[in-house]
CSV table of C-alpha atoms in Angstrom, one decimal:
chain,number,residue,atom,x,y,z
A,134,MET,CA,11.3,-6.5,-7.6
A,135,LYS,CA,11.3,-2.8,-6.9
A,136,LEU,CA,8.7,-0.7,-8.6
A,137,ALA,CA,8.2,3.1,-8.7
A,138,LEU,CA,4.7,4.1,-9.4
A,139,ILE,CA,4.2,7.7,-10.6
A,140,ALA,CA,1.1,9.7,-11.7
A,141,ASP,CA,-0.2,13.2,-12.4
A,142,ILE,CA,3.1,14.7,-13.6
A,143,HIS,CA,0.9,17.3,-15.4
A,144,ALA,CA,3.6,18.5,-17.7
A,145,ASN,CA,5.9,19.7,-14.8
A,146,LEU,CA,9.3,18.8,-16.0
A,147,PRO,CA,11.3,20.1,-13.0
A,148,ALA,CA,9.2,18.0,-10.6
A,149,PHE,CA,9.5,14.9,-12.9
A,150,GLU,CA,13.3,15.3,-13.2
A,151,ALA,CA,13.6,15.4,-9.4
A,152,VAL,CA,11.6,12.2,-9.0
A,153,LEU,CA,13.5,10.4,-11.7
A,154,ALA,CA,16.8,11.4,-10.1
A,155,ASP,CA,15.6,9.9,-6.8
A,156,ILE,CA,14.3,6.8,-8.5
A,157,ASP,CA,17.7,6.3,-10.2
A,158,ARG,CA,19.5,6.6,-6.8
A,159,ARG,CA,17.3,3.8,-5.4
A,160,GLY,CA,18.1,1.2,-8.0
A,161,ILE,CA,14.4,0.7,-9.0
A,162,ASP,CA,13.7,-2.1,-11.5
A,163,ARG,CA,10.7,-0.6,-13.3
A,164,ILE,CA,8.8,2.7,-13.4
A,165,LEU,CA,5.1,2.6,-14.1
A,166,CYS,CA,3.2,5.8,-14.9
A,167,LEU,CA,-0.5,5.9,-14.1
A,168,GLY,CA,-1.5,8.7,-16.3
A,169,ASP,CA,-2.0,12.5,-16.5
A,170,MET,CA,1.5,13.0,-17.9
A,171,VAL,CA,0.2,16.1,-19.7
A,172,GLY,CA,-2.2,19.0,-18.9
A,173,LYS,CA,-1.8,22.1,-16.7
A,174,GLY,CA,2.0,22.6,-16.9
A,175,PRO,CA,4.4,24.0,-19.4
A,176,HIS,CA,6.1,20.9,-20.7
A,177,PRO,CA,3.6,18.4,-22.2
A,178,ALA,CA,5.7,17.2,-25.1
A,179,GLU,CA,8.9,16.9,-23.0
A,180,VAL,CA,7.2,15.0,-20.2
A,181,PHE,CA,5.4,12.7,-22.5
A,182,ASP,CA,8.6,11.8,-24.4
A,183,LEU,CA,10.4,11.2,-21.1
A,184,CYS,CA,7.6,8.9,-19.9
A,185,MET,CA,7.8,6.9,-23.0
A,186,ALA,CA,11.5,6.6,-22.7
A,187,ARG,CA,11.8,5.8,-19.0
A,188,CYS,CA,8.6,4.0,-18.0
A,189,ALA,CA,7.9,0.3,-18.6
A,190,GLU,CA,4.1,1.0,-18.7
A,191,ASN,CA,2.3,4.3,-19.4
A,192,LEU,CA,-1.5,4.4,-18.7
A,193,ILE,CA,-4.0,6.8,-20.0
A,194,GLY,CA,-5.3,9.5,-17.6
A,195,ASN,CA,-8.3,11.7,-17.8
A,196,TRP,CA,-6.2,14.6,-19.2
A,197,GLU,CA,-4.8,12.4,-22.0
A,198,PHE,CA,-8.3,11.1,-22.7
A,199,GLY,CA,-9.7,14.7,-22.8
A,200,ILE,CA,-7.0,16.1,-25.0
A,201,THR,CA,-7.3,13.3,-27.6
A,202,HIS,CA,-11.1,13.6,-27.5
A,203,ALA,CA,-10.8,17.4,-28.1
A,204,ALA,CA,-8.4,16.8,-30.9
A,205,ARG,CA,-10.9,14.5,-32.7
A,206,LEU,CA,-13.6,17.1,-32.2
A,207,GLY,CA,-11.4,19.8,-33.7
A,208,GLN,CA,-10.7,17.7,-36.7
A,209,GLU,CA,-14.5,17.5,-37.2
A,210,GLY,CA,-14.8,21.2,-37.1
A,211,GLU,CA,-16.1,21.4,-33.5
A,212,PRO,CA,-14.9,24.2,-31.2
A,213,VAL,CA,-12.0,23.3,-28.9
A,214,HIS,CA,-11.4,24.8,-25.5
A,215,PRO,CA,-8.3,27.0,-25.3
A,216,ARG,CA,-6.7,24.8,-22.6
A,217,MET,CA,-7.1,21.8,-24.8
A,218,ARG,CA,-5.9,23.6,-28.0
A,219,TRP,CA,-2.7,24.8,-26.2
A,220,ASN,CA,-1.9,21.2,-25.3
A,221,ILE,CA,-2.9,19.8,-28.7
A,222,ASP,CA,-0.7,22.3,-30.5
A,223,ARG,CA,2.4,21.4,-28.4
A,224,LEU,CA,1.9,17.6,-28.5
A,225,GLY,CA,1.4,17.3,-32.2
A,226,PRO,CA,-0.2,14.5,-34.2
A,227,GLN,CA,2.3,11.8,-33.6
A,228,ARG,CA,2.2,12.1,-29.8
A,229,LEU,CA,-1.6,12.4,-29.9
A,230,ALA,CA,-1.8,9.2,-31.8
A,231,ALA,CA,0.5,7.4,-29.3
A,232,ILE,CA,-1.6,8.8,-26.4
A,233,ALA,CA,-4.8,7.4,-27.9
A,234,ARG,CA,-3.3,3.9,-27.9
A,235,LEU,CA,-2.3,3.9,-24.2
A,236,PRO,CA,-3.9,1.2,-22.1
A,237,HIS,CA,-6.4,1.9,-19.2
A,238,SER,CA,-4.8,-0.4,-16.6
A,239,CYS,CA,-2.1,-3.0,-16.0
A,240,THR,CA,-1.4,-5.7,-13.4
A,241,CYS,CA,1.4,-7.5,-11.8
A,242,THR,CA,1.9,-10.1,-9.0
A,243,LEU,CA,4.0,-9.2,-6.0
A,244,SER,CA,4.5,-11.6,-3.0
A,245,GLY,CA,1.3,-13.4,-3.9
A,246,ARG,CA,-0.8,-10.3,-4.3
A,247,LEU,CA,-2.5,-9.3,-7.5
A,248,VAL,CA,-1.7,-5.6,-8.0
A,249,ARG,CA,-3.9,-3.7,-10.4
A,250,MET,CA,-2.9,-0.1,-11.5
A,251,PHE,CA,-5.0,2.5,-13.2
A,252,HIS,CA,-5.4,6.3,-13.3
A,253,ALA,CA,-8.7,6.8,-11.4
A,254,HIS,CA,-11.0,3.8,-11.6
A,255,PRO,CA,-10.5,0.4,-13.2
A,256,ARG,CA,-13.4,1.0,-15.6
A,257,ASP,CA,-13.6,4.7,-16.3
A,258,PHE,CA,-12.5,8.0,-14.8
A,259,SER,CA,-14.8,8.1,-11.8
A,260,ARG,CA,-13.1,10.0,-8.9
A,261,TYR,CA,-13.0,8.5,-5.5
A,262,PHE,CA,-11.2,9.8,-2.4
A,263,ALA,CA,-10.1,8.2,0.9
A,264,ASP,CA,-13.4,9.3,2.5
A,265,SER,CA,-15.7,8.4,-0.5
A,266,PRO,CA,-18.5,6.0,0.3
A,267,LEU,CA,-17.4,2.4,1.1
A,268,GLU,CA,-19.2,0.9,-1.8
A,269,ASN,CA,-17.4,3.3,-4.2
A,270,ARG,CA,-13.9,2.5,-2.7
A,271,LEU,CA,-14.6,-1.2,-3.0
A,272,GLU,CA,-15.2,-0.7,-6.8
A,273,LEU,CA,-11.5,0.1,-7.1
A,274,PHE,CA,-10.7,-3.7,-6.6
A,275,GLU,CA,-13.0,-4.8,-9.4
A,276,PRO,CA,-11.5,-6.0,-12.8
A,277,PRO,CA,-11.9,-3.7,-15.8
A,278,ASP,CA,-14.3,-4.6,-18.5
A,279,GLY,CA,-12.6,-6.9,-21.0
A,280,ASP,CA,-9.7,-7.6,-18.7
A,281,SER,CA,-8.4,-11.2,-19.3
A,282,ASN,CA,-7.7,-11.4,-15.5
A,283,ARG,CA,-11.2,-11.3,-14.0
A,284,LYS,CA,-10.1,-11.6,-10.4
A,285,PRO,CA,-10.6,-8.7,-8.1
A,286,SER,CA,-7.2,-7.1,-7.1
A,287,ASP,CA,-5.6,-7.6,-3.7
A,288,VAL,CA,-4.0,-4.2,-4.1
A,289,ALA,CA,-5.5,-1.3,-6.1
A,290,VAL,CA,-3.2,1.5,-7.0
A,291,TYR,CA,-4.3,4.8,-8.6
A,292,GLY,CA,-3.5,8.5,-8.9
A,293,ASP,CA,-5.9,11.2,-10.1
A,294,ILE,CA,-6.8,12.9,-6.8
A,295,HIS,CA,-3.3,14.3,-6.0
A,296,HIS,CA,-3.5,13.1,-2.4
A,297,PRO,CA,-1.5,10.1,-1.4
A,298,TYR,CA,-3.0,7.6,1.0
A,299,LEU,CA,-3.0,3.9,2.1
A,300,GLN,CA,-6.2,2.1,3.2
A,301,LEU,CA,-7.0,-1.4,4.2
A,302,LEU,CA,-10.5,-2.6,3.3
A,303,ARG,CA,-11.7,-6.1,4.0
A,304,GLY,CA,-8.2,-7.6,3.7
A,305,ARG,CA,-7.4,-5.7,0.6
A,306,MET,CA,-5.2,-2.5,0.1
A,307,ILE,CA,-5.9,0.7,-1.7
A,308,LEU,CA,-2.9,2.9,-2.5
A,309,ASN,CA,-2.8,6.3,-4.0
A,310,THR,CA,0.5,7.6,-5.5
A,311,GLY,CA,-0.2,11.3,-5.0
A,312,SER,CA,1.0,13.7,-7.7
A,313,VAL,CA,4.5,14.2,-9.1
A,314,GLY,CA,3.8,17.6,-10.6
A,315,ASN,CA,0.7,19.0,-9.0
A,316,PRO,CA,0.4,17.8,-5.4
A,317,LEU,CA,-2.5,19.2,-3.5
A,318,ASP,CA,-1.6,18.3,0.1
A,319,ILE,CA,2.0,19.7,0.5
A,320,THR,CA,4.2,21.4,-2.0
A,321,GLN,CA,6.5,18.4,-2.7
A,322,ALA,CA,6.4,15.9,-5.5
A,323,SER,CA,4.9,12.5,-4.5
A,324,TYR,CA,5.4,9.0,-5.8
A,325,LEU,CA,5.0,5.4,-4.5
A,326,LEU,CA,7.4,2.5,-4.1
A,327,LEU,CA,6.3,-1.1,-4.1
A,328,GLU,CA,8.7,-4.0,-3.4
A,329,GLY,CA,7.9,-7.8,-3.5
A,330,ASP,CA,8.8,-11.1,-5.1
A,331,PRO,CA,6.9,-12.0,-8.3
A,332,ASP,CA,7.4,-15.7,-7.7
A,333,ASP,CA,7.2,-16.2,-3.9
A,334,PRO,CA,3.9,-15.7,-2.2
A,335,ALA,CA,5.5,-15.8,1.2
A,336,ALA,CA,8.0,-13.0,0.5
A,337,PRO,CA,7.7,-9.6,2.2
A,338,PHE,CA,5.5,-6.9,0.5
A,339,THR,CA,6.7,-3.4,1.1
A,340,THR,CA,5.1,0.0,0.4
A,341,ALA,CA,6.6,3.4,0.8
A,342,PHE,CA,5.6,7.0,-0.1
A,343,VAL,CA,8.3,9.3,-1.2
A,344,ARG,CA,8.1,13.1,-1.0
A,345,LEU,CA,10.6,15.4,-2.7
A,346,PRO,CA,11.2,19.1,-2.9
A,347,TYR,CA,11.7,20.5,-6.4
A,348,ASP,CA,12.3,23.9,-8.0
A,349,ILE,CA,8.7,25.3,-8.0
A,350,GLU,CA,9.8,28.7,-9.1
A,351,ARG,CA,11.6,27.3,-12.2
A,352,THR,CA,8.3,25.6,-13.2
A,353,ILE,CA,6.4,28.9,-12.7
A,354,ALA,CA,8.9,30.9,-14.7
A,355,GLU,CA,8.7,28.4,-17.6
A,356,ALA,CA,4.9,28.4,-17.3
A,357,ARG,CA,4.9,32.2,-17.7
A,358,ARG,CA,7.3,32.0,-20.6
A,359,GLU,CA,5.1,29.4,-22.4
A,360,ALA,CA,1.9,31.4,-21.6
A,361,VAL,CA,0.2,28.4,-19.9
A,362,PRO,CA,-3.6,28.7,-19.8
A,363,ASP,CA,-5.1,29.6,-16.4
A,364,LEU,CA,-1.7,30.7,-15.3
A,365,GLU,CA,-2.6,32.4,-12.0
A,366,GLY,CA,-4.6,29.4,-10.9
A,367,TYR,CA,-1.8,27.0,-11.9
A,368,ILE,CA,0.7,29.1,-9.9
A,369,ALA,CA,-1.6,29.0,-6.8
A,370,GLU,CA,-1.8,25.2,-7.1
A,371,LEU,CA,2.0,24.9,-7.2
A,372,ARG,CA,2.8,27.4,-4.4
A,373,GLU,CA,-0.1,26.7,-2.1
A,374,ALA,CA,-0.9,23.0,-2.8
A,375,ARG,CA,-4.6,23.8,-3.1
A,376,TYR,CA,-7.0,23.2,-5.9
A,377,PHE,CA,-7.9,26.3,-7.9
A,378,ARG,CA,-11.5,26.0,-9.0
A,379,ARG,CA,-11.9,27.1,-12.5
A,380,THR,CA,-15.1,28.7,-13.9
A,381,PRO,CA,-16.7,27.3,-17.0
A,382,GLU,CA,-15.3,30.3,-18.9
A,383,ASN,CA,-11.7,29.4,-17.9
């Protein structure tokens, strides 16, 4: 079975289209999205709809969680940050309801390995990097609360940090997909390929990172047209692959 694992599209439709075209050329069996479909970029509704149409699984990311939480607060008369309001208005109530139902994690078995996938952390949205303390990275193998499969994973796959990497820890593997639409290491879309046999524990298990150029200037032009919040910071992230630190007022 060939799987494509994508994450952190961040409403960047040109990057997502480039990744989907590459996936289609490779004859992938299933696409799984590990969250943060929306937020930051100019195409939240279009990207969400395309994920729902193309992906076998869609998981909730911190941006989806934050937007739906902000929408609930707005319904209760609480103030909503302009970044969140911009996304809420474009997604609309039906998509927001669908987002609120997205699962936090999913699992599969490939070549005798239990693979667990989630956005940032199996239990919440804690953020861990390749150089985070060992005890924190080992948490990524733990089962989520309420998961029917209480086994630690052999392979933990997540997104969130926009930096792809592979690490072996005590005989287990951590994989980060990197970001489709907002990479912060090089200015190319990133996704992950996994290949293995669901039924044969002795079969090969293969991992590969894919990097793809896409039309960054098209995304920027459409972000300008749509008056994306924090526009200059967003442009810096796309063109320079560096994180733009926003102030609380932004």
